[in-house]
JSON list of C-alpha atoms in Angstrom, two decimals:
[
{"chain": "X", "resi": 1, "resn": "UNK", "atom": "CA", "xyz": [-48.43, -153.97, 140.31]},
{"chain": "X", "resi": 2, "resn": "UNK", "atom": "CA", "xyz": [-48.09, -154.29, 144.43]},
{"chain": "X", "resi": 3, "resn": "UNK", "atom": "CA", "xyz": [-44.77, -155.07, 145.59]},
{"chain": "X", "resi": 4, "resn": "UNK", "atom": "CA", "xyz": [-43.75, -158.19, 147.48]},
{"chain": "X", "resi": 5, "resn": "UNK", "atom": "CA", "xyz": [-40.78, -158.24, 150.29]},
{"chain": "X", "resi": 6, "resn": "UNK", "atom": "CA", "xyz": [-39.41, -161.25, 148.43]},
{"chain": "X", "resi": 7, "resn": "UNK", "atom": "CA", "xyz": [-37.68, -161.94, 145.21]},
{"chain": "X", "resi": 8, "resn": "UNK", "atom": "CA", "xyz": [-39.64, -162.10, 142.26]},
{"chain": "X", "resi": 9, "resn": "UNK", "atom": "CA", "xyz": [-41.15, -165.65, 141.35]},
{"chain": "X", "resi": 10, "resn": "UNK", "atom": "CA", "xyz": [-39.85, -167.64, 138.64]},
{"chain": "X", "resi": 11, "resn": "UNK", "atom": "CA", "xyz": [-40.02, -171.08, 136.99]},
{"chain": "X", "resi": 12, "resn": "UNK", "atom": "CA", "xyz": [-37.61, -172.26, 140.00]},
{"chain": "X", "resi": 13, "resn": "UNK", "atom": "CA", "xyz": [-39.86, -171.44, 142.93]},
{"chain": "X", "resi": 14, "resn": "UNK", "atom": "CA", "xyz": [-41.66, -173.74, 144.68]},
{"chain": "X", "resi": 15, "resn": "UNK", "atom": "CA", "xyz": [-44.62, -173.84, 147.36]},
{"chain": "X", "resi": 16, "resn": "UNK", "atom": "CA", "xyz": [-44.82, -175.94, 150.01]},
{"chain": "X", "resi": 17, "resn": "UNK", "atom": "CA", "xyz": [-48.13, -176.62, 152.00]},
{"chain": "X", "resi": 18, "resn": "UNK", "atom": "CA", "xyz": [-47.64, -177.41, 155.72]},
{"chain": "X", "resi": 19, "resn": "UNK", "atom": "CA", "xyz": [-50.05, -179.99, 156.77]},
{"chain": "X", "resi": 20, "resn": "UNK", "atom": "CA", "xyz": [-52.83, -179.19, 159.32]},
{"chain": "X", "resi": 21, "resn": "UNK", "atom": "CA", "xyz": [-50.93, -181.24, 162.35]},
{"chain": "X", "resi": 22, "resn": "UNK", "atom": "CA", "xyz": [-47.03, -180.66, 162.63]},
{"chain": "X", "resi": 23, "resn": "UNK", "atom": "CA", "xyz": [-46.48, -182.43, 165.41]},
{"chain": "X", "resi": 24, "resn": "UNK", "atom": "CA", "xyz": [-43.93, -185.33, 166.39]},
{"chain": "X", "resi": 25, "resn": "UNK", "atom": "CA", "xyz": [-45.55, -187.82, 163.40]},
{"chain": "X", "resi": 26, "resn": "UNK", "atom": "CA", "xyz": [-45.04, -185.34, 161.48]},
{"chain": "X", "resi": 27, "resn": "UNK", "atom": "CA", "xyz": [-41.55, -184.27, 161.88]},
{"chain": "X", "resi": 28, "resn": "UNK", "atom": "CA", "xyz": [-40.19, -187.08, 159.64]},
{"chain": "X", "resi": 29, "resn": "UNK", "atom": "CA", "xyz": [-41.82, -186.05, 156.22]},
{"chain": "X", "resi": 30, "resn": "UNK", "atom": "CA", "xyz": [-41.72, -182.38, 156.78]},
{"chain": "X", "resi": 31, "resn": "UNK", "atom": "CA", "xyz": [-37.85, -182.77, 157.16]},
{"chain": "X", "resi": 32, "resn": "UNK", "atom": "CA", "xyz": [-38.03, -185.80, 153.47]},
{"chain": "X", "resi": 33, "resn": "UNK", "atom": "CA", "xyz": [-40.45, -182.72, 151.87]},
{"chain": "X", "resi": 34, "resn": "UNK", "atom": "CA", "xyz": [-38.33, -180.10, 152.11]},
{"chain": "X", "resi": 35, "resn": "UNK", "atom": "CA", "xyz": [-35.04, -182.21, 151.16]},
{"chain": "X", "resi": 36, "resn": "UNK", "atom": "CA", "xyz": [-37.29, -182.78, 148.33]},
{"chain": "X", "resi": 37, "resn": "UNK", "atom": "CA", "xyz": [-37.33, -179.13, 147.43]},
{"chain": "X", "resi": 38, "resn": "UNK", "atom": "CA", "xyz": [-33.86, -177.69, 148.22]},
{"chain": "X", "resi": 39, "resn": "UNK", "atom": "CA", "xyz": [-31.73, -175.43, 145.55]},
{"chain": "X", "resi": 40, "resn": "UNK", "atom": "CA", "xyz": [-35.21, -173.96, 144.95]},
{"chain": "X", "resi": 41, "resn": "UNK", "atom": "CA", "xyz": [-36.63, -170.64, 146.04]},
{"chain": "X", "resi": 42, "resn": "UNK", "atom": "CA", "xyz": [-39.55, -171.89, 148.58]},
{"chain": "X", "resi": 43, "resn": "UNK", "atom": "CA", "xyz": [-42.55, -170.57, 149.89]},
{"chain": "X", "resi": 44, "resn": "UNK", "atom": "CA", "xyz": [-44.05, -172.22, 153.18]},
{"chain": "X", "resi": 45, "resn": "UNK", "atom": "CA", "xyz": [-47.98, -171.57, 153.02]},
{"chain": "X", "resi": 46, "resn": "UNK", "atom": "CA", "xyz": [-48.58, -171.95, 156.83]},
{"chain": "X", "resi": 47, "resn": "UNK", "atom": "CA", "xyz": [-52.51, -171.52, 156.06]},
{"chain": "X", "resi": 48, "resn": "UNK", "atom": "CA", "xyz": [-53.63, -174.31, 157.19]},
{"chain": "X", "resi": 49, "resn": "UNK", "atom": "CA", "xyz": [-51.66, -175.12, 160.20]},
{"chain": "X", "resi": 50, "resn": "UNK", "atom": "CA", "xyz": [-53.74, -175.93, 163.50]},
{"chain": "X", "resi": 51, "resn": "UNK", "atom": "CA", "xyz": [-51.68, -177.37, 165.71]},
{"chain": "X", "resi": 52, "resn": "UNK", "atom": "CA", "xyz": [-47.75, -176.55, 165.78]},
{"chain": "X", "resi": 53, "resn": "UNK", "atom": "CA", "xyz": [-44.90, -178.95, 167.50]},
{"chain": "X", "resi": 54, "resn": "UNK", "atom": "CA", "xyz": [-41.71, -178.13, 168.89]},
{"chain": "X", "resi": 55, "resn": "UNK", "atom": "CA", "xyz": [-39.57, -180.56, 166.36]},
{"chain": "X", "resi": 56, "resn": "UNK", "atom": "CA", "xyz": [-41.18, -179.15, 163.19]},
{"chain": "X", "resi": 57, "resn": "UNK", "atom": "CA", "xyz": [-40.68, -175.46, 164.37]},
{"chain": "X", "resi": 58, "resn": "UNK", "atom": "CA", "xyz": [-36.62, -176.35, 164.31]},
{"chain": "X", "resi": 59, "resn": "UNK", "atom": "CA", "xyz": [-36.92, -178.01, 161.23]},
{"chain": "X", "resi": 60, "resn": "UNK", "atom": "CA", "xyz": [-38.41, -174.69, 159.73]},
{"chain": "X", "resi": 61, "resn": "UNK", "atom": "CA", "xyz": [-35.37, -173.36, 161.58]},
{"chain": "X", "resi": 62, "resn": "UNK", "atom": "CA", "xyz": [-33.38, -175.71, 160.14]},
{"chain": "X", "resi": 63, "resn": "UNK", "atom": "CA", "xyz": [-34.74, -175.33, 156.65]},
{"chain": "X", "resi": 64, "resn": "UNK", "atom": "CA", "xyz": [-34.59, -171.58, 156.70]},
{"chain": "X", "resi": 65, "resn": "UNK", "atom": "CA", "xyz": [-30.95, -171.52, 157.72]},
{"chain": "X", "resi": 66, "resn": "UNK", "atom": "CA", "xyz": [-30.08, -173.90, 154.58]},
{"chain": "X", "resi": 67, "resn": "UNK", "atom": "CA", "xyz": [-31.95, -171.97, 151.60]},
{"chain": "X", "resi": 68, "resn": "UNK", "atom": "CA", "xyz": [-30.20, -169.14, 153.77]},
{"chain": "X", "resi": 69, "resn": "UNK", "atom": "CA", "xyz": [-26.93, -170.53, 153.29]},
{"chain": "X", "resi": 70, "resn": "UNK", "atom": "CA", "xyz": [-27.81, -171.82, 150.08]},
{"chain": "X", "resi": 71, "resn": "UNK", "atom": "CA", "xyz": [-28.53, -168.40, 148.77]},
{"chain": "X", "resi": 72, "resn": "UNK", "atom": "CA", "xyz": [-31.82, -169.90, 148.10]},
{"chain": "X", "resi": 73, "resn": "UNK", "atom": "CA", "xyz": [-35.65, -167.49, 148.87]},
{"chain": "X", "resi": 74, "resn": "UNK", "atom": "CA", "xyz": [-37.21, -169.05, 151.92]},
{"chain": "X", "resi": 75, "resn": "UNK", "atom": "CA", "xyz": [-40.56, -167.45, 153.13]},
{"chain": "X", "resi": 76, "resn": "UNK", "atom": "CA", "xyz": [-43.71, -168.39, 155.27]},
{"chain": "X", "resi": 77, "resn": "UNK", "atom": "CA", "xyz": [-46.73, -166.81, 153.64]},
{"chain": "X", "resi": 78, "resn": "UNK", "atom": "CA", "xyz": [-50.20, -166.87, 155.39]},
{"chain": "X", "resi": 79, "resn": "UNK", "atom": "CA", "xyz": [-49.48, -168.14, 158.82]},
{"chain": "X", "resi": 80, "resn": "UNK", "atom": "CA", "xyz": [-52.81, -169.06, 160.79]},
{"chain": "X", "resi": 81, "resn": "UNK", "atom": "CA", "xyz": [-53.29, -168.19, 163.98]},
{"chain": "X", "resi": 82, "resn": "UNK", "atom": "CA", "xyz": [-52.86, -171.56, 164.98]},
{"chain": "X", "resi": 83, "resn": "UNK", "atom": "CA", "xyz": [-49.37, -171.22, 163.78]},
{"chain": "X", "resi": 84, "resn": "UNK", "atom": "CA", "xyz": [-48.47, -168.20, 165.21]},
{"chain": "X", "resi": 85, "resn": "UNK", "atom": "CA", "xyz": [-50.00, -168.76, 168.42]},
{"chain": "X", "resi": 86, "resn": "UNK", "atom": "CA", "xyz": [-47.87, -172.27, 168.34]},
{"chain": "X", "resi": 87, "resn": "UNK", "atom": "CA", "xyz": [-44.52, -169.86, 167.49]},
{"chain": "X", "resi": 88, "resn": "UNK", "atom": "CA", "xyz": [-45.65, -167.48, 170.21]},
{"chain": "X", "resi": 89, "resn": "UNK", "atom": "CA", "xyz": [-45.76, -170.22, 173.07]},
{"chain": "X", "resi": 90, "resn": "UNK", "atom": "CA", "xyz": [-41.68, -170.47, 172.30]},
{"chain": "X", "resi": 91, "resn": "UNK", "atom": "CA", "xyz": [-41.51, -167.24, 172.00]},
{"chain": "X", "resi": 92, "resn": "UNK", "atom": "CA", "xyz": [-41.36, -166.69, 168.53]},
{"chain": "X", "resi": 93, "resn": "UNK", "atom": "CA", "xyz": [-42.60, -164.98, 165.29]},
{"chain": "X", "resi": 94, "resn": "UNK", "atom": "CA", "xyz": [-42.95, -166.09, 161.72]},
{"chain": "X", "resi": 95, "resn": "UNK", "atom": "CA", "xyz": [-40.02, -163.35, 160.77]},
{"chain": "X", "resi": 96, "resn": "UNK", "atom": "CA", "xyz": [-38.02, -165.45, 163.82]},
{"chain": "X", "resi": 97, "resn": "UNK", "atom": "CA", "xyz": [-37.83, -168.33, 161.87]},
{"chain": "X", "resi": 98, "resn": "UNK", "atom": "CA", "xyz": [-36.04, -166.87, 159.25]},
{"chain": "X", "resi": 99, "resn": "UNK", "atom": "CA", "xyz": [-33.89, -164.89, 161.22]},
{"chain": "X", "resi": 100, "resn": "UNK", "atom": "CA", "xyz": [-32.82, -167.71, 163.37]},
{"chain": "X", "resi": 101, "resn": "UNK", "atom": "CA", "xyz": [-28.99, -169.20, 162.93]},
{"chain": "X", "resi": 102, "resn": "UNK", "atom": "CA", "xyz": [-28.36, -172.21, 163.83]},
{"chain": "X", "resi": 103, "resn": "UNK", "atom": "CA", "xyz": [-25.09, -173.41, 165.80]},
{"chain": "X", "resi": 104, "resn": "UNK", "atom": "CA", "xyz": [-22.92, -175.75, 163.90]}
]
């Protein structure tokens, strides 16, 4: 049985699907969707992402710092290349995302 880097899935996970556009119109129900699935273990499938914004790469930021906090399994699976190309432009990687802190 292959091995994953992230806990074992249970009844409690849940996965998200980004939308194809995460731009500023977007921003607004990415942030409702994943207050929708908090005190869950999440999976961001980042598949189908073409075209990445600025806002909705902090609210992954965001998000990933709460499940962190939370003690909560937060992890992007299948990023396209839209969507890393979209991290790279700010200098990022999907592993960034979760890594990031945020300043409170």
């Amino acid at each position: 049985m292959p091995r994953k880097s992230t806990k074992a899935s249970s009844a409690e996970d849940a996965v998200y699907a980004l939308p194809e556009v995460l731009d500023l119109k977007a921003a607004t129900p990415l942030t409702e969707k994943l207050m929708s699935l908090r005190g869950q273990n999440l999976v961001v499938d980042a598949s189908k992402v073409e075209r990445l914004g600025t806002q909705c790469v902090q609210i992954l930021i965001a998000a990933a710092a709460t499940w962190k906090d939370e003690m909560a399994a937060f992890s992007i699976a299948e990023p396209s290349d839209s969507f890393i190309s979209g991290l790279q432009v700010l200098g990022l990687t999907p592993q960034a995302i979760l890594e990031k802190e945020v300043a409170q």
